[in-house]
Amino acid sequence: MTISSRFRSVAVAAIAAAGVSIASAAHADSGTIRFSVYKAAFFIGGSGGDGTLTFHGKRYPISVGGVSGGLAFGASKTYFQGRVSHIRRASDVTGVYGAAGGGGALGKGAQVIVMTNDKGAQLELTGRQVGLQVNADLSGISIALKR
């Protein structure tokens, strides 16, 4: 039995498309990131901070900012560190990251979060929080490379 040329063409195209997606995922890389964020809120909150992305042995200074809304009040500073994955170059880490969550800290507290930006970069962060902050809100952060 012979395979029709139309079926063969479709099969070759499907295999090629799968190969391209696997190759692009294989070329994505990861790095480490650490930053601190100051946050203050009374229902509407703001945050800002800075840190460092380490990618391919080079350090890139970053700035972090964001807003939040919902049931939130207090002030805190959080130190985050972790891994950023699915990036091909340092600039892939820039963008807006969103996350929904709730938590709180009185004195020292722990934070754990995973977020993704529109370029597919994924942050897997752990952190420790100092201050008085109670929240049940939707939050987002923006990361930019400093020049």
PDB file of C-alpha atoms in Angstrom:
ATOM      1  CA  MET A   1       0.000   0.000   0.000  1.00  0.00           C
ATOM      2  CA  THR A   2       1.396   3.416  -0.910  1.00  0.00           C
ATOM      3  CA  ILE A   3       0.873   6.627   1.023  1.00  0.00           C
ATOM      4  CA  SER A   4      -0.736   9.366  -1.009  1.00  0.00           C
ATOM      5  CA  SER A   5       1.401  12.407  -1.741  1.00  0.00           C
ATOM      6  CA  ARG A   6      -1.158  14.704  -0.051  1.00  0.00           C
ATOM      7  CA  PHE A   7      -0.997  12.686   3.184  1.00  0.00           C
ATOM      8  CA  ARG A   8       2.804  12.578   2.970  1.00  0.00           C
ATOM      9  CA  SER A   9       2.932  16.401   2.554  1.00  0.00           C
ATOM     10  CA  VAL A  10       0.672  16.930   5.569  1.00  0.00           C
ATOM     11  CA  ALA A  11       2.754  14.517   7.666  1.00  0.00           C
ATOM     12  CA  VAL A  12       6.021  16.231   6.699  1.00  0.00           C
ATOM     13  CA  ALA A  13       4.538  19.668   7.495  1.00  0.00           C
ATOM     14  CA  ALA A  14       3.310  18.462  10.913  1.00  0.00           C
ATOM     15  CA  ILE A  15       6.691  16.941  11.773  1.00  0.00           C
ATOM     16  CA  ALA A  16       8.479  20.136  10.662  1.00  0.00           C
ATOM     17  CA  ALA A  17       6.165  22.319  12.785  1.00  0.00           C
ATOM     18  CA  ALA A  18       6.732  20.089  15.821  1.00  0.00           C
ATOM     19  CA  GLY A  19      10.482  20.239  15.246  1.00  0.00           C
ATOM     20  CA  VAL A  20      10.453  24.057  15.097  1.00  0.00           C
ATOM     21  CA  SER A  21       8.504  24.343  18.363  1.00  0.00           C
ATOM     22  CA  ILE A  22      10.817  21.864  20.106  1.00  0.00           C
ATOM     23  CA  ALA A  23      13.887  23.658  18.754  1.00  0.00           C
ATOM     24  CA  SER A  24      12.655  27.079  19.911  1.00  0.00           C
ATOM     25  CA  ALA A  25      11.916  25.706  23.397  1.00  0.00           C
ATOM     26  CA  ALA A  26      15.344  24.096  23.474  1.00  0.00           C
ATOM     27  CA  HIS A  27      17.016  27.443  22.683  1.00  0.00           C
ATOM     28  CA  ALA A  28      15.226  29.195  25.564  1.00  0.00           C
ATOM     29  CA  ASP A  29      17.454  29.662  28.575  1.00  0.00           C
ATOM     30  CA  SER A  30      17.206  30.700  32.195  1.00  0.00           C
ATOM     31  CA  GLY A  31      18.905  33.008  34.644  1.00  0.00           C
ATOM     32  CA  THR A  32      18.632  34.153  38.234  1.00  0.00           C
ATOM     33  CA  ILE A  33      16.940  37.259  39.531  1.00  0.00           C
ATOM     34  CA  ARG A  34      16.869  39.050  42.838  1.00  0.00           C
ATOM     35  CA  PHE A  35      15.220  42.310  43.801  1.00  0.00           C
ATOM     36  CA  SER A  36      13.650  44.134  46.704  1.00  0.00           C
ATOM     37  CA  VAL A  37      10.295  45.879  46.575  1.00  0.00           C
ATOM     38  CA  TYR A  38       8.830  48.497  48.892  1.00  0.00           C
ATOM     39  CA  LYS A  39       5.049  48.373  49.022  1.00  0.00           C
ATOM     40  CA  ALA A  40       2.486  50.643  50.660  1.00  0.00           C
ATOM     41  CA  ALA A  41      -1.279  50.341  50.391  1.00  0.00           C
ATOM     42  CA  PHE A  42      -4.576  51.569  51.711  1.00  0.00           C
ATOM     43  CA  PHE A  43      -6.981  49.767  49.341  1.00  0.00           C
ATOM     44  CA  ILE A  44      -4.977  51.119  46.377  1.00  0.00           C
ATOM     45  CA  GLY A  45      -1.277  50.403  46.648  1.00  0.00           C
ATOM     46  CA  GLY A  46       1.957  51.081  44.906  1.00  0.00           C
ATOM     47  CA  SER A  47       5.316  49.374  44.897  1.00  0.00           C
ATOM     48  CA  GLY A  48       8.790  50.030  43.616  1.00  0.00           C
ATOM     49  CA  GLY A  49      12.264  48.647  43.888  1.00  0.00           C
ATOM     50  CA  ASP A  50      15.359  47.464  42.094  1.00  0.00           C
ATOM     51  CA  GLY A  51      17.584  44.452  41.715  1.00  0.00           C
ATOM     52  CA  THR A  52      19.722  42.351  39.404  1.00  0.00           C
ATOM     53  CA  LEU A  53      19.164  39.803  36.647  1.00  0.00           C
ATOM     54  CA  THR A  54      22.074  37.407  36.096  1.00  0.00           C
ATOM     55  CA  PHE A  55      21.989  35.857  32.617  1.00  0.00           C
ATOM     56  CA  HIS A  56      24.846  34.036  30.861  1.00  0.00           C
ATOM     57  CA  GLY A  57      27.272  35.185  33.549  1.00  0.00           C
ATOM     58  CA  LYS A  58      26.479  38.883  33.092  1.00  0.00           C
ATOM     59  CA  ARG A  59      24.632  41.090  35.589  1.00  0.00           C
ATOM     60  CA  TYR A  60      21.874  43.431  34.415  1.00  0.00           C
ATOM     61  CA  PRO A  61      20.398  46.053  36.766  1.00  0.00           C
ATOM     62  CA  ILE A  62      16.587  46.079  36.810  1.00  0.00           C
ATOM     63  CA  SER A  63      13.859  48.305  38.199  1.00  0.00           C
ATOM     64  CA  VAL A  64      10.538  47.019  39.501  1.00  0.00           C
ATOM     65  CA  GLY A  65       7.234  48.861  39.938  1.00  0.00           C
ATOM     66  CA  GLY A  66       3.590  48.055  40.295  1.00  0.00           C
ATOM     67  CA  VAL A  67       0.106  48.826  41.527  1.00  0.00           C
ATOM     68  CA  SER A  68      -2.478  46.800  43.392  1.00  0.00           C
ATOM     69  CA  GLY A  69      -6.123  47.155  44.242  1.00  0.00           C
ATOM     70  CA  GLY A  70      -8.508  45.345  46.530  1.00  0.00           C
ATOM     71  CA  LEU A  71      -8.445  44.713  50.246  1.00  0.00           C
ATOM     72  CA  ALA A  72      -4.919  45.813  51.098  1.00  0.00           C
ATOM     73  CA  PHE A  73      -3.341  47.985  53.750  1.00  0.00           C
ATOM     74  CA  GLY A  74       0.012  48.515  55.385  1.00  0.00           C
ATOM     75  CA  ALA A  75       3.618  48.921  54.328  1.00  0.00           C
ATOM     76  CA  SER A  76       6.362  46.370  53.780  1.00  0.00           C
ATOM     77  CA  LYS A  77       9.618  45.558  52.070  1.00  0.00           C
ATOM     78  CA  THR A  78      10.016  42.193  50.378  1.00  0.00           C
ATOM     79  CA  TYR A  79      13.279  40.636  49.247  1.00  0.00           C
ATOM     80  CA  PHE A  80      12.722  38.300  46.288  1.00  0.00           C
ATOM     81  CA  GLN A  81      15.105  35.844  44.677  1.00  0.00           C
ATOM     82  CA  GLY A  82      14.613  33.055  42.213  1.00  0.00           C
ATOM     83  CA  ARG A  83      14.800  31.897  38.669  1.00  0.00           C
ATOM     84  CA  VAL A  84      13.613  33.376  35.410  1.00  0.00           C
ATOM     85  CA  SER A  85      13.095  30.847  32.622  1.00  0.00           C
ATOM     86  CA  HIS A  86      11.976  30.746  28.980  1.00  0.00           C
ATOM     87  CA  ILE A  87      14.157  33.689  27.925  1.00  0.00           C
ATOM     88  CA  ARG A  88      16.531  33.974  24.972  1.00  0.00           C
ATOM     89  CA  ARG A  89      18.074  37.349  25.859  1.00  0.00           C
ATOM     90  CA  ALA A  90      18.125  39.596  28.926  1.00  0.00           C
ATOM     91  CA  SER A  91      15.478  41.936  27.492  1.00  0.00           C
ATOM     92  CA  ASP A  92      12.917  39.085  27.529  1.00  0.00           C
ATOM     93  CA  VAL A  93      12.579  39.591  31.287  1.00  0.00           C
ATOM     94  CA  THR A  94      11.128  43.078  30.753  1.00  0.00           C
ATOM     95  CA  GLY A  95       7.388  43.521  30.770  1.00  0.00           C
ATOM     96  CA  VAL A  96       4.326  43.315  32.939  1.00  0.00           C
ATOM     97  CA  TYR A  97       3.741  40.298  35.153  1.00  0.00           C
ATOM     98  CA  GLY A  98       0.386  39.578  36.740  1.00  0.00           C
ATOM     99  CA  ALA A  99      -0.628  37.387  39.625  1.00  0.00           C
ATOM    100  CA  ALA A 100      -3.654  36.895  41.812  1.00  0.00           C
ATOM    101  CA  GLY A 101      -3.039  36.018  45.419  1.00  0.00           C
ATOM    102  CA  GLY A 102      -3.511  36.679  49.046  1.00  0.00           C
ATOM    103  CA  GLY A 103      -1.284  36.624  52.042  1.00  0.00           C
ATOM    104  CA  GLY A 104       0.056  38.628  54.859  1.00  0.00           C
ATOM    105  CA  ALA A 105       2.969  39.309  57.092  1.00  0.00           C
ATOM    106  CA  LEU A 106       3.299  40.742  60.544  1.00  0.00           C
ATOM    107  CA  GLY A 107       6.958  41.358  61.229  1.00  0.00           C
ATOM    108  CA  LYS A 108       8.741  38.791  59.118  1.00  0.00           C
ATOM    109  CA  GLY A 109       6.777  36.656  56.652  1.00  0.00           C
ATOM    110  CA  ALA A 110       7.386  34.432  53.669  1.00  0.00           C
ATOM    111  CA  GLN A 111       6.226  34.932  50.089  1.00  0.00           C
ATOM    112  CA  VAL A 112       6.180  32.462  47.192  1.00  0.00           C
ATOM    113  CA  ILE A 113       4.993  33.406  43.712  1.00  0.00           C
ATOM    114  CA  VAL A 114       5.125  32.288  40.053  1.00  0.00           C
ATOM    115  CA  MET A 115       4.353  34.841  37.326  1.00  0.00           C
ATOM    116  CA  THR A 116       4.611  35.047  33.529  1.00  0.00           C
ATOM    117  CA  ASN A 117       4.936  38.061  31.230  1.00  0.00           C
ATOM    118  CA  ASP A 118       3.624  38.546  27.693  1.00  0.00           C
ATOM    119  CA  LYS A 119       6.922  37.302  26.181  1.00  0.00           C
ATOM    120  CA  GLY A 120       6.603  33.962  27.995  1.00  0.00           C
ATOM    121  CA  ALA A 121       9.308  34.652  30.588  1.00  0.00           C
ATOM    122  CA  GLN A 122       8.430  32.902  33.826  1.00  0.00           C
ATOM    123  CA  LEU A 123       9.502  34.087  37.281  1.00  0.00           C
ATOM    124  CA  GLU A 124       9.675  31.517  40.077  1.00  0.00           C
ATOM    125  CA  LEU A 125      10.317  33.577  43.185  1.00  0.00           C
ATOM    126  CA  THR A 126      10.651  33.090  46.899  1.00  0.00           C
ATOM    127  CA  GLY A 127      10.913  35.970  49.259  1.00  0.00           C
ATOM    128  CA  ARG A 128      10.810  37.237  52.747  1.00  0.00           C
ATOM    129  CA  GLN A 129       8.722  40.169  53.816  1.00  0.00           C
ATOM    130  CA  VAL A 130       9.356  42.659  56.602  1.00  0.00           C
ATOM    131  CA  GLY A 131       6.683  45.081  57.823  1.00  0.00           C
ATOM    132  CA  LEU A 132       2.953  45.129  58.388  1.00  0.00           C
ATOM    133  CA  GLN A 133       1.029  44.239  55.241  1.00  0.00           C
ATOM    134  CA  VAL A 134      -2.297  42.466  54.877  1.00  0.00           C
ATOM    135  CA  ASN A 135      -3.686  41.834  51.417  1.00  0.00           C
ATOM    136  CA  ALA A 136      -6.241  39.918  49.399  1.00  0.00           C
ATOM    137  CA  ASP A 137      -5.754  41.692  46.132  1.00  0.00           C
ATOM    138  CA  LEU A 138      -4.855  41.406  42.464  1.00  0.00           C
ATOM    139  CA  SER A 139      -1.311  42.583  41.937  1.00  0.00           C
ATOM    140  CA  GLY A 140       0.956  43.193  39.003  1.00  0.00           C
ATOM    141  CA  ILE A 141       4.558  44.209  38.634  1.00  0.00           C
ATOM    142  CA  SER A 142       6.536  45.672  35.807  1.00  0.00           C
ATOM    143  CA  ILE A 143      10.218  44.886  35.304  1.00  0.00           C
ATOM    144  CA  ALA A 144      12.528  47.025  33.178  1.00  0.00           C
ATOM    145  CA  LEU A 145      16.249  46.858  32.437  1.00  0.00           C
ATOM    146  CA  LYS A 146      18.057  49.950  33.669  1.00  0.00           C
ATOM    147  CA  ARG A 147      20.210  51.751  31.137  1.00  0.00           C
TER     148      ARG A 147
END
